[in-house]
CSV table of C-alpha atoms in Angstrom, one decimal:
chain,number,residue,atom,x,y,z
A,15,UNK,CA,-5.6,-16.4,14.6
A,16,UNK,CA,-8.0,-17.0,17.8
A,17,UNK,CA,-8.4,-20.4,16.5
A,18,UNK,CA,-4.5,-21.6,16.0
A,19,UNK,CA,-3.8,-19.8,19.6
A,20,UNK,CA,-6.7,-22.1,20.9
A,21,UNK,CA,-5.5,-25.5,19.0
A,22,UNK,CA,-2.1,-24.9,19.8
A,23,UNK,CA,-3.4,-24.7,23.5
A,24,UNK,CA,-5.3,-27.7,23.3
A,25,UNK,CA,-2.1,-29.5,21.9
A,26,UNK,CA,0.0,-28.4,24.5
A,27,UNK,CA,-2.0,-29.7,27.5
A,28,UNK,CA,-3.1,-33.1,25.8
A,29,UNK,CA,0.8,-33.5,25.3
A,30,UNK,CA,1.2,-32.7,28.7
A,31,UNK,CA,-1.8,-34.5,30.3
A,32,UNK,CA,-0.9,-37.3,27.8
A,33,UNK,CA,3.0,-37.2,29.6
A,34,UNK,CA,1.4,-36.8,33.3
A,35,UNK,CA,-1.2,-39.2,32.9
A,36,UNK,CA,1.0,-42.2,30.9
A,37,UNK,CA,3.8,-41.6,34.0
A,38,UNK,CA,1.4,-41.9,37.0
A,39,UNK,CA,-0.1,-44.6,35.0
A,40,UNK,CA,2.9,-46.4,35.1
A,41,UNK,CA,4.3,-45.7,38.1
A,42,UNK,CA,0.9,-47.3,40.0
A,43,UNK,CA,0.8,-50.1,37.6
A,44,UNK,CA,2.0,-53.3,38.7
A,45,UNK,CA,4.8,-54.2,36.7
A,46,UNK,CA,8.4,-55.4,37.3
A,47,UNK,CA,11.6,-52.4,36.8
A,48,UNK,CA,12.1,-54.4,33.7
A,49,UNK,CA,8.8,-53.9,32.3
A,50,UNK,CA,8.4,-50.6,33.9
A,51,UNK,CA,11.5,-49.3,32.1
A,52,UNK,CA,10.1,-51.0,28.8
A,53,UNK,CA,6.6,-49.4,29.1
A,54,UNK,CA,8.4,-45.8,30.1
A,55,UNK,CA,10.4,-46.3,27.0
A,56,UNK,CA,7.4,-46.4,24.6
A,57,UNK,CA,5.5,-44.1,26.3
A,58,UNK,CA,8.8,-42.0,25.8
A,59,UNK,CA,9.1,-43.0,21.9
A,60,UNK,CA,4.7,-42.2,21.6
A,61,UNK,CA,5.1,-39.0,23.2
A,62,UNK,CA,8.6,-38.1,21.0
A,63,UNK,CA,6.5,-39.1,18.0
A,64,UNK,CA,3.4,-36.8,19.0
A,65,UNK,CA,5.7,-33.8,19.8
A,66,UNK,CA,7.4,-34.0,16.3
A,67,UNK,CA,3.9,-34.6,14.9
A,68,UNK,CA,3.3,-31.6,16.1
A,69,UNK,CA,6.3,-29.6,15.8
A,70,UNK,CA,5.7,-31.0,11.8
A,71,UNK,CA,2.2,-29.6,11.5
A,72,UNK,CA,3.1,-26.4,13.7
A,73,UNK,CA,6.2,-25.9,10.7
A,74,UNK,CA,3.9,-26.8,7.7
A,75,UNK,CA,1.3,-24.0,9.0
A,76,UNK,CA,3.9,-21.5,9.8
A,77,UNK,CA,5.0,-21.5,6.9
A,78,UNK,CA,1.7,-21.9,4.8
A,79,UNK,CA,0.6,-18.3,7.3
A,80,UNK,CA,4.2,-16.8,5.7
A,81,UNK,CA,3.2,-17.5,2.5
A,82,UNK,CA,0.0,-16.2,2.4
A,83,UNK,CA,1.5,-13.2,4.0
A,84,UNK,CA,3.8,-12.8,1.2
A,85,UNK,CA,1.8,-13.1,-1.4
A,86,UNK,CA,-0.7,-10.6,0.4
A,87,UNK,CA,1.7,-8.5,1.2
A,88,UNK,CA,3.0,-8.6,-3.1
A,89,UNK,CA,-0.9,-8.2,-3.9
A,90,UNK,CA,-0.8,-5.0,-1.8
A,91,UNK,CA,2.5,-3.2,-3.1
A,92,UNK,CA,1.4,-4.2,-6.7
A,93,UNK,CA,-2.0,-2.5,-5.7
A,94,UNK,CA,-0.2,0.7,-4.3
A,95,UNK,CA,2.3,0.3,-7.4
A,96,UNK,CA,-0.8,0.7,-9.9
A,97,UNK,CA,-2.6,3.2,-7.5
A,98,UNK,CA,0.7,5.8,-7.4
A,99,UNK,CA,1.3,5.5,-11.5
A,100,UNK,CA,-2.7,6.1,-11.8
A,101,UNK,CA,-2.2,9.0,-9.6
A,102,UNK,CA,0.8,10.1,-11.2
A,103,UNK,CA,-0.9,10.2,-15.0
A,104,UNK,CA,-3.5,12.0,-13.5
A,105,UNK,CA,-1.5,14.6,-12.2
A,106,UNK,CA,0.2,14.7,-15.8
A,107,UNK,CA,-3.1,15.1,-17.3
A,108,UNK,CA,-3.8,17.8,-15.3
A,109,UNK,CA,-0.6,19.9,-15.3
A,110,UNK,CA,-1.0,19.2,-19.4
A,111,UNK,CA,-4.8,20.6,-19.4
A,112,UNK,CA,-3.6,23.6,-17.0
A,113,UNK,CA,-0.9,24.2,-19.8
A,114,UNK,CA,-2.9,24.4,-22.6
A,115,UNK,CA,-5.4,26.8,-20.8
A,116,UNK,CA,-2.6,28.8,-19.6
A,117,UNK,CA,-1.2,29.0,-22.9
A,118,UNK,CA,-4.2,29.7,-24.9
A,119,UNK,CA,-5.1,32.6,-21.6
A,120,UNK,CA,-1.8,34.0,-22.4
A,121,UNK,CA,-2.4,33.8,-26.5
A,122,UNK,CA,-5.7,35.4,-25.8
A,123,UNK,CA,-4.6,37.8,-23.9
A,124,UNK,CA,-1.6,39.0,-25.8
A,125,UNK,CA,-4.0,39.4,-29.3
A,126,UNK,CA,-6.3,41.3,-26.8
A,127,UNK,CA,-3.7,43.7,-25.8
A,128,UNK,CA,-1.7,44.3,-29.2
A,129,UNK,CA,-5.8,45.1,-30.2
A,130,UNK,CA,-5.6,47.7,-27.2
A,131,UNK,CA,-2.6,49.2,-28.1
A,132,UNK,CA,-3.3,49.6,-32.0
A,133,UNK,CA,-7.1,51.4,-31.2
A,134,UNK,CA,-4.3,53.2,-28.8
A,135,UNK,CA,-2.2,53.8,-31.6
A,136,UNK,CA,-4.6,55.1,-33.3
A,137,UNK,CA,-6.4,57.2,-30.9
A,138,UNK,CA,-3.0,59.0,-30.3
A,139,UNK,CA,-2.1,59.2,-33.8
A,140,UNK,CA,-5.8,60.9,-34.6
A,141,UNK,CA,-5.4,63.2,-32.0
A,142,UNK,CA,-2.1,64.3,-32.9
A,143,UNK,CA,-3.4,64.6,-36.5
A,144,UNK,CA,-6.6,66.7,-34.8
A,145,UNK,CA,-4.0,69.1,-32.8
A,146,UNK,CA,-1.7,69.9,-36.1
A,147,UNK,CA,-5.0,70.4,-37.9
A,148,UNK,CA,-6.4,72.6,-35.6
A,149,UNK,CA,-2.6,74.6,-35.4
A,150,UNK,CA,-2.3,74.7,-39.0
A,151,UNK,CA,-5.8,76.4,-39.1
A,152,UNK,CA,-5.0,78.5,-36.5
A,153,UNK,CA,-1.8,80.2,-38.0
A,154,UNK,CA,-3.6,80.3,-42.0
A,155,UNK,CA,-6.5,82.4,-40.0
């Protein structure tokens, strides 16, 4: 970008210089108004040609910088584009793995509490069996 800035500079003043130097060129030259006019007209026509020269090449490069902006600027959202969806079945991977732990935590954990509850169950149930035992016994004595 330093580079253009500096040749667009250097273009500018050798247009210029080029338009400064062919005038006083002319003007100190010793011609006739006729030729004067003639040479002033060339000079006119060579510096006309030189602007749009460089107008042209100024154009082509503008639009060669646009392009390769664009197609930078595709490259990236196409990049960003793959990055998010990567991101996004990672995230799905994770919520799925999360899941599965969850569930099998919770599948674990429910057989590990109905297993509670029976030896509960069954604690109780003995107990209660132990106290009508122990009643019975104690109205037959």
């Amino acid at each position: 970008m330093e580079d253009n800035k500096m040749a667009k500079g250097l273009m500018v003043g050798f247009l210029a210089g080029s338009a400064i130097g062919a005038a006083i060129a002319l003007l100190y030259a010793p011609k006739s108004g006729k030729e004067l006019r003639a040479d002033i007209k060339i000079k006119k026509d060579e510096l006309i040609d030189d602007a749009s020269e460089y107008w042209e090449v100024t154009r082509t490069k503008a639009n060669d910088y646009m392009n390769e902006a664009k197609v930078k600027a595709q490259d990236v959202i196409s990049q960003a584009k793959q990055r998010a969806s990567s991101l996004i079945d990672d995230a799905n991977q994770i919520l799925n793995d999360a899941k599965q732990k969850a569930t099998t935590t919770l599948e674990s954990t429910k057989e590990k509490i109905s297993n509670e509850t029976q030896h509960l169950k069954d604690a109780v149930k003995a107990g209660v069996d132990a106290y009508k035992d122990e009643k019975t016994k104690q109205q037959q004595a």
